[in-house]
mmCIF file of C-alpha atoms in Angstrom:
data_model
loop_
_atom_site.group_PDB
_atom_site.id
_atom_site.type_symbol
_atom_site.label_atom_id
_atom_site.label_comp_id
_atom_site.label_asym_id
_atom_site.label_seq_id
_atom_site.Cartn_x
_atom_site.Cartn_y
_atom_site.Cartn_z
ATOM 1 C CA UNK A 1407 86.923 -117.553 -42.796
ATOM 2 C CA UNK A 1408 83.621 -116.955 -41.129
ATOM 3 C CA UNK A 1409 83.519 -118.461 -37.661
ATOM 4 C CA UNK A 1410 80.020 -119.025 -36.461
ATOM 5 C CA UNK A 1411 79.001 -121.057 -33.479
ATOM 6 C CA UNK A 1412 75.454 -122.149 -32.756
ATOM 7 C CA UNK A 1413 74.018 -124.141 -29.912
ATOM 8 C CA UNK A 1414 71.257 -126.710 -30.361
ATOM 9 C CA UNK A 1415 68.575 -126.249 -27.742
ATOM 10 C CA UNK A 1416 65.711 -128.435 -26.597
ATOM 11 C CA UNK A 1417 62.990 -125.809 -26.649
ATOM 12 C CA UNK A 1418 60.118 -125.162 -24.313
ATOM 13 C CA UNK A 1419 59.298 -128.700 -23.227
ATOM 14 C CA UNK A 1420 59.700 -127.890 -19.574
ATOM 15 C CA UNK A 1421 58.215 -124.424 -19.998
ATOM 16 C CA UNK A 1422 54.941 -125.926 -21.183
ATOM 17 C CA UNK A 1423 54.727 -123.831 -24.361
ATOM 18 C CA UNK A 1424 54.124 -125.060 -27.893
ATOM 19 C CA UNK A 1425 56.105 -123.958 -30.934
ATOM 20 C CA UNK A 1426 53.022 -122.287 -32.374
ATOM 21 C CA UNK A 1427 52.528 -120.189 -29.257
ATOM 22 C CA UNK A 1428 56.157 -119.058 -29.469
ATOM 23 C CA UNK A 1429 55.661 -117.991 -33.095
ATOM 24 C CA UNK A 1430 52.615 -115.941 -32.131
ATOM 25 C CA UNK A 1431 54.509 -114.266 -29.298
ATOM 26 C CA UNK A 1432 57.766 -113.720 -31.165
ATOM 27 C CA UNK A 1433 58.803 -110.069 -31.405
ATOM 28 C CA UNK A 1434 59.986 -109.175 -34.919
ATOM 29 C CA UNK A 1435 61.614 -105.773 -35.343
ATOM 30 C CA UNK A 1436 62.178 -103.902 -38.598
ATOM 31 C CA UNK A 1437 65.610 -102.874 -39.821
ATOM 32 C CA UNK A 1438 66.641 -99.208 -39.787
ATOM 33 C CA UNK A 1439 69.309 -98.356 -42.358
ATOM 34 C CA UNK A 1440 71.632 -95.495 -41.388
ATOM 35 C CA UNK A 1441 71.187 -93.375 -44.524
ATOM 36 C CA UNK A 1442 73.707 -90.709 -43.508
ATOM 37 C CA UNK A 1443 76.475 -93.199 -42.696
ATOM 38 C CA UNK A 1444 78.130 -92.683 -46.078
ATOM 39 C CA UNK A 1445 78.969 -89.105 -45.091
ATOM 40 C CA UNK A 1446 81.597 -90.420 -42.680
ATOM 41 C CA UNK A 1447 82.589 -93.399 -44.831
ATOM 42 C CA UNK A 1448 80.787 -95.949 -42.666
ATOM 43 C CA UNK A 1449 80.216 -98.959 -44.910
ATOM 44 C CA UNK A 1450 79.841 -102.699 -44.549
ATOM 45 C CA UNK A 1451 82.455 -104.930 -46.181
ATOM 46 C CA UNK A 1452 80.654 -104.767 -49.535
ATOM 47 C CA UNK A 1453 79.950 -101.028 -49.430
ATOM 48 C CA UNK A 1454 76.341 -101.282 -48.237
ATOM 49 C CA UNK A 1455 75.104 -98.958 -45.491
ATOM 50 C CA UNK A 1456 75.061 -100.128 -41.849
ATOM 51 C CA UNK A 1457 71.831 -100.859 -40.008
ATOM 52 C CA UNK A 1458 70.243 -101.610 -36.677
ATOM 53 C CA UNK A 1459 66.893 -102.714 -35.246
ATOM 54 C CA UNK A 1460 65.194 -100.676 -32.522
ATOM 55 C CA UNK A 1461 62.187 -101.501 -30.351
ATOM 56 C CA UNK A 1462 61.068 -98.541 -28.296
ATOM 57 C CA UNK A 1463 60.892 -98.531 -24.528
ATOM 58 C CA UNK A 1464 57.825 -97.559 -22.570
ATOM 59 C CA UNK A 1465 56.645 -96.657 -19.087
ATOM 60 C CA UNK A 1466 59.422 -96.510 -16.511
ATOM 61 C CA UNK A 1467 61.937 -97.718 -19.112
ATOM 62 C CA UNK A 1468 61.233 -95.056 -21.733
ATOM 63 C CA UNK A 1469 64.514 -93.247 -21.052
ATOM 64 C CA UNK A 1470 66.671 -96.340 -20.561
ATOM 65 C CA UNK A 1471 68.686 -97.854 -23.413
ATOM 66 C CA UNK A 1472 70.134 -101.305 -24.121
ATOM 67 C CA UNK A 1473 72.415 -101.663 -27.145
ATOM 68 C CA UNK A 1474 73.291 -105.196 -28.261
ATOM 69 C CA UNK A 1475 76.148 -105.892 -30.683
ATOM 70 C CA UNK A 1476 75.374 -108.761 -33.048
ATOM 71 C CA UNK A 1477 78.055 -111.469 -33.166
ATOM 72 C CA UNK A 1478 79.267 -113.751 -35.930
ATOM 73 C CA UNK A 1479 83.037 -114.354 -36.045
ATOM 74 C CA UNK A 1480 85.648 -112.375 -37.966
ATOM 75 C CA UNK A 1481 87.555 -112.311 -41.243
ATOM 76 C CA UNK A 1482 91.300 -111.694 -41.114
ATOM 77 C CA UNK A 1483 92.526 -111.983 -44.710
ATOM 78 C CA UNK A 1484 91.418 -110.690 -48.091
ATOM 79 C CA UNK A 1485 90.012 -113.991 -49.344
ATOM 80 C CA UNK A 1486 87.851 -114.676 -46.281
ATOM 81 C CA UNK A 1487 86.656 -111.070 -46.151
ATOM 82 C CA UNK A 1488 85.788 -111.145 -49.868
ATOM 83 C CA UNK A 1489 83.734 -114.296 -49.269
ATOM 84 C CA UNK A 1490 82.117 -112.770 -46.214
ATOM 85 C CA UNK A 1491 81.189 -109.615 -48.140
ATOM 86 C CA UNK A 1492 78.860 -111.757 -50.253
ATOM 87 C CA UNK A 1493 76.934 -113.027 -47.225
ATOM 88 C CA UNK A 1494 74.686 -111.523 -44.542
ATOM 89 C CA UNK A 1495 77.805 -111.169 -42.377
ATOM 90 C CA UNK A 1496 79.245 -108.595 -44.739
ATOM 91 C CA UNK A 1497 76.287 -106.878 -46.343
ATOM 92 C CA UNK A 1498 73.059 -105.403 -45.016
ATOM 93 C CA UNK A 1499 71.601 -105.996 -48.486
ATOM 94 C CA UNK A 1500 71.680 -109.725 -47.758
ATOM 95 C CA UNK A 1501 70.313 -109.581 -44.208
ATOM 96 C CA UNK A 1502 66.783 -110.365 -43.106
ATOM 97 C CA UNK A 1503 64.963 -107.086 -42.699
ATOM 98 C CA UNK A 1504 63.074 -108.402 -39.661
ATOM 99 C CA UNK A 1505 65.008 -109.523 -36.598
ATOM 100 C CA UNK A 1506 63.656 -111.612 -33.735
ATOM 101 C CA UNK A 1507 64.153 -110.074 -30.276
ATOM 102 C CA UNK A 1508 64.349 -112.575 -27.416
ATOM 103 C CA UNK A 1509 66.208 -113.067 -24.160
ATOM 104 C CA UNK A 1510 67.733 -109.782 -23.046
ATOM 105 C CA UNK A 1511 65.971 -108.091 -26.001
ATOM 106 C CA UNK A 1512 62.489 -109.399 -25.183
ATOM 107 C CA UNK A 1513 59.652 -106.954 -24.473
ATOM 108 C CA UNK A 1514 57.896 -109.460 -22.212
ATOM 109 C CA UNK A 1515 58.261 -108.828 -18.471
ATOM 110 C CA UNK A 1516 57.860 -112.522 -17.681
ATOM 111 C CA UNK A 1517 60.837 -113.353 -19.929
ATOM 112 C CA UNK A 1518 63.046 -110.313 -19.391
ATOM 113 C CA UNK A 1519 62.055 -108.822 -16.034
ATOM 114 C CA UNK A 1520 64.585 -105.977 -15.783
ATOM 115 C CA UNK A 1521 65.017 -104.700 -19.354
ATOM 116 C CA UNK A 1522 61.729 -105.533 -21.111
ATOM 117 C CA UNK A 1523 60.499 -101.916 -21.219
ATOM 118 C CA UNK A 1524 63.822 -100.296 -22.176
ATOM 119 C CA UNK A 1525 64.679 -99.002 -25.636
ATOM 120 C CA UNK A 1526 66.407 -102.089 -27.062
ATOM 121 C CA UNK A 1527 68.676 -101.860 -30.100
ATOM 122 C CA UNK A 1528 70.442 -104.604 -32.031
ATOM 123 C CA UNK A 1529 73.453 -103.380 -34.015
ATOM 124 C CA UNK A 1530 73.855 -105.479 -37.166
ATOM 125 C CA UNK A 1531 77.323 -106.904 -37.755
ATOM 126 C CA UNK A 1532 78.705 -106.454 -41.275
ATOM 127 C CA UNK A 1533 82.379 -105.489 -40.913
ATOM 128 C CA UNK A 1534 84.006 -108.726 -39.716
ATOM 129 C CA UNK A 1535 86.147 -106.918 -37.142
ATOM 130 C CA UNK A 1536 84.033 -106.511 -33.987
ATOM 131 C CA UNK A 1537 83.063 -102.946 -35.016
ATOM 132 C CA UNK A 1538 86.707 -101.829 -34.640
ATOM 133 C CA UNK A 1539 88.359 -101.511 -38.061
ATOM 134 C CA UNK A 1540 89.211 -98.405 -40.051
ATOM 135 C CA UNK A 1541 90.850 -99.328 -43.363
ATOM 136 C CA UNK A 1542 90.038 -100.123 -46.966
ATOM 137 C CA UNK A 1543 91.308 -102.598 -49.563
ATOM 138 C CA UNK A 1544 91.159 -101.661 -53.226
ATOM 139 C CA UNK A 1545 93.256 -103.393 -55.878
ATOM 140 C CA UNK A 1546 91.259 -102.089 -58.799
ATOM 141 C CA UNK A 1547 89.060 -105.162 -59.126
ATOM 142 C CA UNK A 1548 88.116 -105.833 -55.495
ATOM 143 C CA UNK A 1549 86.970 -103.192 -53.012
ATOM 144 C CA UNK A 1550 86.463 -104.050 -49.340
ATOM 145 C CA UNK A 1551 85.633 -101.657 -46.528
ATOM 146 C CA UNK A 1552 86.939 -102.352 -43.025
ATOM 147 C CA UNK A 1553 84.971 -99.611 -41.318
ATOM 148 C CA UNK A 1554 83.617 -101.115 -38.114
ATOM 149 C CA UNK A 1555 84.662 -98.134 -35.987
ATOM 150 C CA UNK A 1556 82.835 -95.728 -38.311
ATOM 151 C CA UNK A 1557 79.789 -98.026 -38.367
ATOM 152 C CA UNK A 1558 79.701 -97.840 -34.568
ATOM 153 C CA UNK A 1559 80.005 -94.040 -34.715
ATOM 154 C CA UNK A 1560 77.308 -93.705 -37.394
ATOM 155 C CA UNK A 1561 74.805 -95.826 -35.472
ATOM 156 C CA UNK A 1562 75.413 -93.970 -32.204
ATOM 157 C CA UNK A 1563 75.066 -90.607 -33.922
ATOM 158 C CA UNK A 1564 71.800 -91.796 -35.484
ATOM 159 C CA UNK A 1565 70.451 -92.886 -32.089
ATOM 160 C CA UNK A 1566 71.457 -89.843 -30.043
ATOM 161 C CA UNK A 1567 68.715 -87.543 -31.420
ATOM 162 C CA UNK A 1568 66.217 -90.397 -31.087
ATOM 163 C CA UNK A 1569 66.521 -90.248 -27.310
ATOM 164 C CA UNK A 1570 69.855 -91.889 -26.500
ATOM 165 C CA UNK A 1571 71.336 -88.486 -25.628
ATOM 166 C CA UNK A 1572 68.764 -88.216 -22.814
ATOM 167 C CA UNK A 1573 69.336 -91.719 -21.429
ATOM 168 C CA UNK A 1574 69.046 -92.149 -17.684
ATOM 169 C CA UNK A 1575 70.369 -95.699 -17.748
ATOM 170 C CA UNK A 1576 72.322 -97.446 -20.512
ATOM 171 C CA UNK A 1577 73.712 -100.938 -21.001
ATOM 172 C CA UNK A 1578 76.090 -101.872 -23.829
ATOM 173 C CA UNK A 1579 76.024 -105.583 -24.520
ATOM 174 C CA UNK A 1580 76.781 -108.184 -27.155
ATOM 175 C CA UNK A 1581 77.570 -111.838 -27.654
ATOM 176 C CA UNK A 1582 80.592 -113.618 -29.196
ATOM 177 C CA UNK A 1583 82.325 -111.194 -31.603
ATOM 178 C CA UNK A 1584 79.671 -108.755 -30.362
ATOM 179 C CA UNK A 1585 80.619 -109.576 -26.780
ATOM 180 C CA UNK A 1586 84.205 -108.702 -27.634
ATOM 181 C CA UNK A 1587 82.910 -105.437 -29.150
ATOM 182 C CA UNK A 1588 81.169 -104.581 -25.871
ATOM 183 C CA UNK A 1589 84.536 -104.786 -24.055
ATOM 184 C CA UNK A 1590 86.352 -102.830 -26.759
ATOM 185 C CA UNK A 1591 83.736 -100.033 -27.007
ATOM 186 C CA UNK A 1592 82.683 -99.757 -23.365
ATOM 187 C CA UNK A 1593 84.757 -96.665 -22.554
ATOM 188 C CA UNK A 1594 83.878 -94.984 -25.848
ATOM 189 C CA UNK A 1595 80.160 -95.594 -25.286
ATOM 190 C CA UNK A 1596 80.221 -93.650 -22.033
ATOM 191 C CA UNK A 1597 81.901 -90.704 -23.794
ATOM 192 C CA UNK A 1598 78.791 -90.162 -25.955
ATOM 193 C CA UNK A 1599 76.432 -89.939 -22.975
ATOM 194 C CA UNK A 1600 75.837 -87.371 -20.229
ATOM 195 C CA UNK A 1601 77.753 -87.746 -16.973
ATOM 196 C CA UNK A 1602 74.391 -88.325 -15.297
ATOM 197 C CA UNK A 1603 73.694 -91.495 -17.317
ATOM 198 C CA UNK A 1604 74.306 -94.765 -15.466
ATOM 199 C CA UNK A 1605 76.454 -96.501 -18.122
ATOM 200 C CA UNK A 1606 77.377 -100.162 -17.732
ATOM 201 C CA UNK A 1607 78.588 -102.914 -20.071
ATOM 202 C CA UNK A 1608 77.959 -106.636 -20.454
ATOM 203 C CA UNK A 1609 80.214 -109.008 -22.376
ATOM 204 C CA UNK A 1610 78.527 -112.321 -23.250
ATOM 205 C CA UNK A 1611 80.863 -115.076 -24.523
ATOM 206 C CA UNK A 1612 83.354 -112.387 -25.512
ATOM 207 C CA UNK A 1613 86.170 -113.095 -23.058
ATOM 208 C CA UNK A 1614 88.409 -114.756 -25.648
ATOM 209 C CA UNK A 1615 91.609 -116.007 -24.047
ATOM 210 C CA UNK A 1616 95.140 -115.437 -25.284
ATOM 211 C CA UNK A 1617 95.861 -119.088 -24.673
ATOM 212 C CA UNK A 1618 97.955 -121.693 -26.523
ATOM 213 C CA UNK A 1619 96.245 -124.648 -28.139
ATOM 214 C CA UNK A 1620 96.886 -128.269 -27.168
ATOM 215 C CA UNK A 1621 100.111 -128.218 -29.242
ATOM 216 C CA UNK A 1622 101.276 -125.001 -27.549
ATOM 217 C CA UNK A 1623 100.762 -122.832 -30.634
ATOM 218 C CA UNK A 1624 99.081 -119.449 -30.139
ATOM 219 C CA UNK A 1625 96.481 -120.012 -32.852
ATOM 220 C CA UNK A 1626 94.042 -117.336 -31.657
ATOM 221 C CA UNK A 1627 96.785 -114.797 -31.000
ATOM 222 C CA UNK A 1628 98.027 -115.203 -34.575
ATOM 223 C CA UNK A 1629 94.471 -114.972 -35.909
ATOM 224 C CA UNK A 1630 93.784 -111.749 -34.004
ATOM 225 C CA UNK A 1631 97.150 -110.237 -35.004
ATOM 226 C CA UNK A 1632 96.256 -110.713 -38.669
ATOM 227 C CA UNK A 1633 92.774 -109.297 -37.992
ATOM 228 C CA UNK A 1634 94.149 -106.180 -36.288
ATOM 229 C CA UNK A 1635 96.687 -105.580 -39.071
ATOM 230 C CA UNK A 1636 94.301 -106.138 -41.997
ATOM 231 C CA UNK A 1637 91.438 -104.054 -40.654
ATOM 232 C CA UNK A 1638 93.451 -101.183 -39.184
ATOM 233 C CA UNK A 1639 92.208 -101.885 -35.673
ATOM 234 C CA UNK A 1640 95.317 -101.036 -33.648
ATOM 235 C CA UNK A 1641 94.749 -97.269 -33.711
ATOM 236 C CA UNK A 1642 91.276 -97.800 -32.241
ATOM 237 C CA UNK A 1643 92.382 -99.984 -29.337
ATOM 238 C CA UNK A 1644 92.467 -98.473 -25.851
ATOM 239 C CA UNK A 1645 95.493 -96.175 -25.610
ATOM 240 C CA UNK A 1646 96.113 -96.885 -21.929
ATOM 241 C CA UNK A 1647 96.386 -100.554 -22.793
ATOM 242 C CA UNK A 1648 98.453 -100.204 -25.979
ATOM 243 C CA UNK A 1649 100.934 -97.892 -24.210
ATOM 244 C CA UNK A 1650 101.475 -100.413 -21.428
ATOM 245 C CA UNK A 1651 102.132 -103.624 -23.363
ATOM 246 C CA UNK A 1652 104.975 -104.794 -25.594
ATOM 247 C CA UNK A 1653 102.659 -105.802 -28.450
ATOM 248 C CA UNK A 1654 99.780 -103.303 -28.705
ATOM 249 C CA UNK A 1655 97.775 -105.780 -30.838
ATOM 250 C CA UNK A 1656 97.311 -107.883 -27.705
ATOM 251 C CA UNK A 1657 94.896 -105.253 -26.370
ATOM 252 C CA UNK A 1658 92.171 -106.809 -28.501
ATOM 253 C CA UNK A 1659 92.096 -109.571 -25.864
ATOM 254 C CA UNK A 1660 89.804 -108.622 -22.945
ATOM 255 C CA UNK A 1661 92.199 -110.050 -20.355
ATOM 256 C CA UNK A 1662 94.719 -107.281 -21.150
ATOM 257 C CA UNK A 1663 92.103 -104.554 -21.617
ATOM 258 C CA UNK A 1664 90.068 -105.366 -18.517
ATOM 259 C CA UNK A 1665 91.821 -103.121 -15.994
ATOM 260 C CA UNK A 1666 91.414 -100.094 -18.269
ATOM 261 C CA UNK A 1667 87.626 -100.371 -18.679
ATOM 262 C CA UNK A 1668 86.091 -97.587 -16.613
ATOM 263 C CA UNK A 1669 82.296 -98.219 -16.544
ATOM 264 C CA UNK A 1670 80.974 -101.075 -14.400
ATOM 265 C CA UNK A 1671 81.251 -104.351 -16.304
ATOM 266 C CA UNK A 1672 79.516 -107.728 -16.178
ATOM 267 C CA UNK A 1673 81.367 -110.768 -17.551
ATOM 268 C CA UNK A 1674 79.088 -113.580 -18.718
ATOM 269 C CA UNK A 1675 80.950 -116.597 -20.049
ATOM 270 C CA UNK A 1676 81.090 -120.342 -19.887
ATOM 271 C CA UNK A 1677 84.333 -121.731 -18.513
ATOM 272 C CA UNK A 1678 83.942 -124.338 -21.266
ATOM 273 C CA UNK A 1679 82.886 -121.916 -24.000
ATOM 274 C CA UNK A 1680 82.394 -124.051 -27.102
ATOM 275 C CA UNK A 1681 83.871 -121.513 -29.513
ATOM 276 C CA UNK A 1682 87.046 -121.320 -27.444
ATOM 277 C CA UNK A 1683 87.125 -125.086 -26.957
ATOM 278 C CA UNK A 1684 86.829 -125.705 -30.705
ATOM 279 C CA UNK A 1685 88.934 -122.832 -32.049
ATOM 280 C CA UNK A 1686 91.390 -121.729 -29.349
ATOM 281 C CA UNK A 1687 92.097 -124.818 -27.258
ATOM 282 C CA UNK A 1688 91.583 -127.498 -29.953
ATOM 283 C CA UNK A 1689 91.494 -125.794 -33.355
ATOM 284 C CA UNK A 1690 91.351 -128.079 -36.407
ATOM 285 C CA UNK A 1691 95.026 -127.318 -37.103
ATOM 286 C CA UNK A 1692 95.980 -128.850 -33.729
ATOM 287 C CA UNK A 1693 93.944 -132.035 -34.175
ATOM 288 C CA UNK A 1694 94.398 -133.140 -37.783
ATOM 289 C CA UNK A 1695 93.681 -136.782 -36.896
ATOM 290 C CA UNK A 1696 90.419 -135.937 -35.147
ATOM 291 C CA UNK A 1697 91.233 -137.386 -31.727
ATOM 292 C CA UNK A 1698 88.971 -134.746 -30.150
ATOM 293 C CA UNK A 1699 86.018 -135.109 -32.513
ATOM 294 C CA UNK A 1700 83.843 -137.235 -30.212
ATOM 295 C CA UNK A 1701 84.661 -135.019 -27.234
ATOM 296 C CA UNK A 1702 83.722 -131.902 -29.221
ATOM 297 C CA UNK A 1703 80.390 -133.402 -30.234
ATOM 298 C CA UNK A 1704 79.503 -134.629 -26.748
ATOM 299 C CA UNK A 1705 81.376 -133.734 -23.534
ATOM 300 C CA UNK A 1706 80.274 -137.050 -22.031
ATOM 301 C CA UNK A 1707 82.439 -138.769 -24.662
ATOM 302 C CA UNK A 1708 85.605 -136.968 -23.540
ATOM 303 C CA UNK A 1709 88.422 -139.154 -22.249
ATOM 304 C CA UNK A 1710 89.782 -138.471 -18.735
ATOM 305 C CA UNK A 1711 92.937 -136.879 -20.154
ATOM 306 C CA UNK A 1712 90.793 -134.580 -22.318
ATOM 307 C CA UNK A 1713 88.674 -133.582 -19.332
ATOM 308 C CA UNK A 1714 91.874 -132.677 -17.476
ATOM 309 C CA UNK A 1715 92.903 -130.400 -20.356
ATOM 310 C CA UNK A 1716 89.451 -128.769 -20.360
ATOM 311 C CA UNK A 1717 89.653 -128.229 -16.610
ATOM 312 C CA UNK A 1718 93.089 -126.612 -17.023
ATOM 313 C CA UNK A 1719 91.611 -124.262 -19.627
ATOM 314 C CA UNK A 1720 88.913 -123.311 -17.117
ATOM 315 C CA UNK A 1721 91.589 -122.544 -14.517
ATOM 316 C CA UNK A 1722 93.385 -120.379 -17.079
ATOM 317 C CA UNK A 1723 90.231 -118.329 -17.593
ATOM 318 C CA UNK A 1724 89.696 -117.894 -13.865
ATOM 319 C CA UNK A 1725 93.340 -116.891 -13.432
ATOM 320 C CA UNK A 1726 92.927 -114.204 -16.120
ATOM 321 C CA UNK A 1727 89.866 -112.971 -14.194
ATOM 322 C CA UNK A 1728 91.403 -113.201 -10.731
ATOM 323 C CA UNK A 1729 91.953 -109.490 -10.152
ATOM 324 C CA UNK A 1730 88.488 -108.643 -11.489
ATOM 325 C CA UNK A 1731 86.862 -111.288 -9.319
ATOM 326 C CA UNK A 1732 88.471 -110.136 -6.103
ATOM 327 C CA UNK A 1733 89.259 -106.450 -6.592
ATOM 328 C CA UNK A 1734 86.435 -105.004 -8.680
ATOM 329 C CA UNK A 1735 83.706 -103.662 -6.401
ATOM 330 C CA UNK A 1736 81.458 -102.673 -9.326
ATOM 331 C CA UNK A 1737 81.932 -105.739 -11.501
ATOM 332 C CA UNK A 1738 79.592 -108.672 -12.011
ATOM 333 C CA UNK A 1739 80.478 -112.224 -13.030
ATOM 334 C CA UNK A 1740 78.560 -115.305 -14.136
ATOM 335 C CA UNK A 1741 81.016 -118.028 -15.186
ATOM 336 C CA UNK A 1742 79.133 -121.284 -15.484
ATOM 337 C CA UNK A 1743 80.253 -124.756 -16.552
ATOM 338 C CA UNK A 1744 77.780 -125.415 -19.354
ATOM 339 C CA UNK A 1745 79.209 -126.214 -22.780
ATOM 340 C CA UNK A 1746 77.655 -123.109 -24.311
ATOM 341 C CA UNK A 1747 78.392 -120.013 -26.376
ATOM 342 C CA UNK A 1748 76.213 -116.896 -26.003
ATOM 343 C CA UNK A 1749 73.598 -117.123 -23.263
ATOM 344 C CA UNK A 1750 71.925 -113.692 -23.131
ATOM 345 C CA UNK A 1751 70.018 -113.692 -26.431
ATOM 346 C CA UNK A 1752 68.333 -117.093 -26.166
ATOM 347 C CA UNK A 1753 65.259 -117.253 -23.972
ATOM 348 C CA UNK A 1754 66.178 -120.752 -22.776
ATOM 349 C CA UNK A 1755 69.462 -119.635 -21.267
ATOM 350 C CA UNK A 1756 68.534 -116.058 -20.281
ATOM 351 C CA UNK A 1757 65.352 -116.541 -18.265
ATOM 352 C CA UNK A 1758 63.138 -119.608 -18.431
ATOM 353 C CA UNK A 1759 61.897 -122.329 -16.122
ATOM 354 C CA UNK A 1760 64.863 -124.588 -16.874
ATOM 355 C CA UNK A 1761 67.564 -121.983 -17.551
ATOM 356 C CA UNK A 1762 71.098 -122.458 -16.220
ATOM 357 C CA UNK A 1763 71.368 -121.290 -12.633
ATOM 358 C CA UNK A 1764 73.927 -120.688 -9.942
ATOM 359 C CA UNK A 1765 72.888 -120.278 -6.325
ATOM 360 C CA UNK A 1766 69.322 -120.631 -7.612
ATOM 361 C CA UNK A 1767 69.646 -117.525 -9.805
ATOM 362 C CA UNK A 1768 69.291 -117.367 -13.578
ATOM 363 C CA UNK A 1769 71.597 -115.286 -15.748
ATOM 364 C CA UNK A 1770 68.864 -112.641 -16.156
ATOM 365 C CA UNK A 1771 68.423 -112.350 -12.397
ATOM 366 C CA UNK A 1772 72.180 -112.103 -11.806
ATOM 367 C CA UNK A 1773 72.628 -109.413 -14.464
ATOM 368 C CA UNK A 1774 69.639 -107.478 -13.091
ATOM 369 C CA UNK A 1775 70.923 -107.708 -9.520
ATOM 370 C CA UNK A 1776 74.281 -106.355 -10.682
ATOM 371 C CA UNK A 1777 72.911 -103.538 -12.847
ATOM 372 C CA UNK A 1778 70.459 -102.256 -10.250
ATOM 373 C CA UNK A 1779 72.736 -102.917 -7.262
ATOM 374 C CA UNK A 1780 70.264 -105.261 -5.578
ATOM 375 C CA UNK A 1781 72.851 -107.855 -4.658
ATOM 376 C CA UNK A 1782 76.483 -108.814 -5.112
ATOM 377 C CA UNK A 1783 76.552 -110.741 -8.362
ATOM 378 C CA UNK A 1784 79.815 -112.658 -8.735
ATOM 379 C CA UNK A 1785 79.206 -116.311 -9.394
ATOM 380 C CA UNK A 1786 81.677 -118.982 -10.538
ATOM 381 C CA UNK A 1787 80.491 -122.514 -11.159
ATOM 382 C CA UNK A 1788 82.139 -125.699 -9.960
ATOM 383 C CA UNK A 1789 84.005 -127.714 -12.643
ATOM 384 C CA UNK A 1790 82.169 -129.854 -15.211
ATOM 385 C CA UNK A 1791 80.150 -132.051 -14.771
ATOM 386 C CA UNK A 1792 78.850 -130.866 -11.406
ATOM 387 C CA UNK A 1793 76.255 -128.364 -12.736
ATOM 388 C CA UNK A 1794 72.865 -130.050 -13.127
ATOM 389 C CA UNK A 1795 71.198 -126.981 -14.679
ATOM 390 C CA UNK A 1796 72.842 -127.306 -18.112
ATOM 391 C CA UNK A 1797 70.321 -129.920 -19.245
ATOM 392 C CA UNK A 1798 68.672 -127.714 -21.873
ATOM 393 C CA UNK A 1799 71.976 -127.377 -23.714
ATOM 394 C CA UNK A 1800 72.861 -130.145 -26.131
ATOM 395 C CA UNK A 1801 76.248 -130.449 -27.825
ATOM 396 C CA UNK A 1802 77.383 -127.588 -30.070
ATOM 397 C CA UNK A 1803 76.695 -127.675 -33.788
ATOM 398 C CA UNK A 1804 78.905 -125.887 -36.320
#
């Protein structure tokens, strides 16, 4: 099953820009296929070669690198992975060859003040396992590759001679399943780079909780356990984590991995993340009669008892982050109370006139302050509905 979350935005009204002007200014970047990836068995689900999009840095940013994992859910059984292999989520053959770069990937200083002139790379997602799997399924009639870890390796090895090996500064980022990948690969990323490189990582909407649903079933835990088993992920999980926990598969959850991540880390998440709300807290299996449907479509339609459950979920996230919030001197945090999912890639939520803010700072400003050490950047929003800066986010659409 492909799990994709999108947010409907009201675009540009307050920014005073027309849709046509956005189209003219939109940065479209060509796809680069990793031709040598087959040598190490790095294939998408359908056997196609992996790919990325790169827009070169310039000026003071020419030797700085930002790598962004694409998101797009997971597949955790043969049927869903077979279906996924016939879509753009499982095959580079079916992907658009031009990709729009915005938000943290923008090359416009007025829209992305700290990273606009860096080398910016988007890693295309075609393995269904957050770039972590290393297995294969072949029953004679169906062949599926679960080679996310090799895809990651192939892309990095393709980028190193293109200047990544000489990076002065580097930021590994991603959103949703890509945000999870940025947690899971953060330590490994630093191992490819010189000790002199300032390596940091940013997880956007990737802090998926190991939390029971409203019926006290661990729906997401079960889903991830099947994912780890099917795609051969366990052997690629952090060894310090897997050696310290009764079920090593649990180390796919950032809350258990967090204390073992060595590079400085920034956690960007909504306390009311709509993916987690709809698939971890209230998955369809826990609400067969649809009592939560109106609340899911519009938070203002939530009953008081539902709001209390949502607030408790927020507290659970903050509890999982407690040690990081208070003990990590190099960590950054932006946990807001907007009903959102992924906020770094959209211009509206990253850096615009009406972007979400805390303490009068946008997400882009907070991330920049953290990366460059300009200011302490740990911000946690008050509970919904106190934040008045979420107005450019309308209810989630699936």
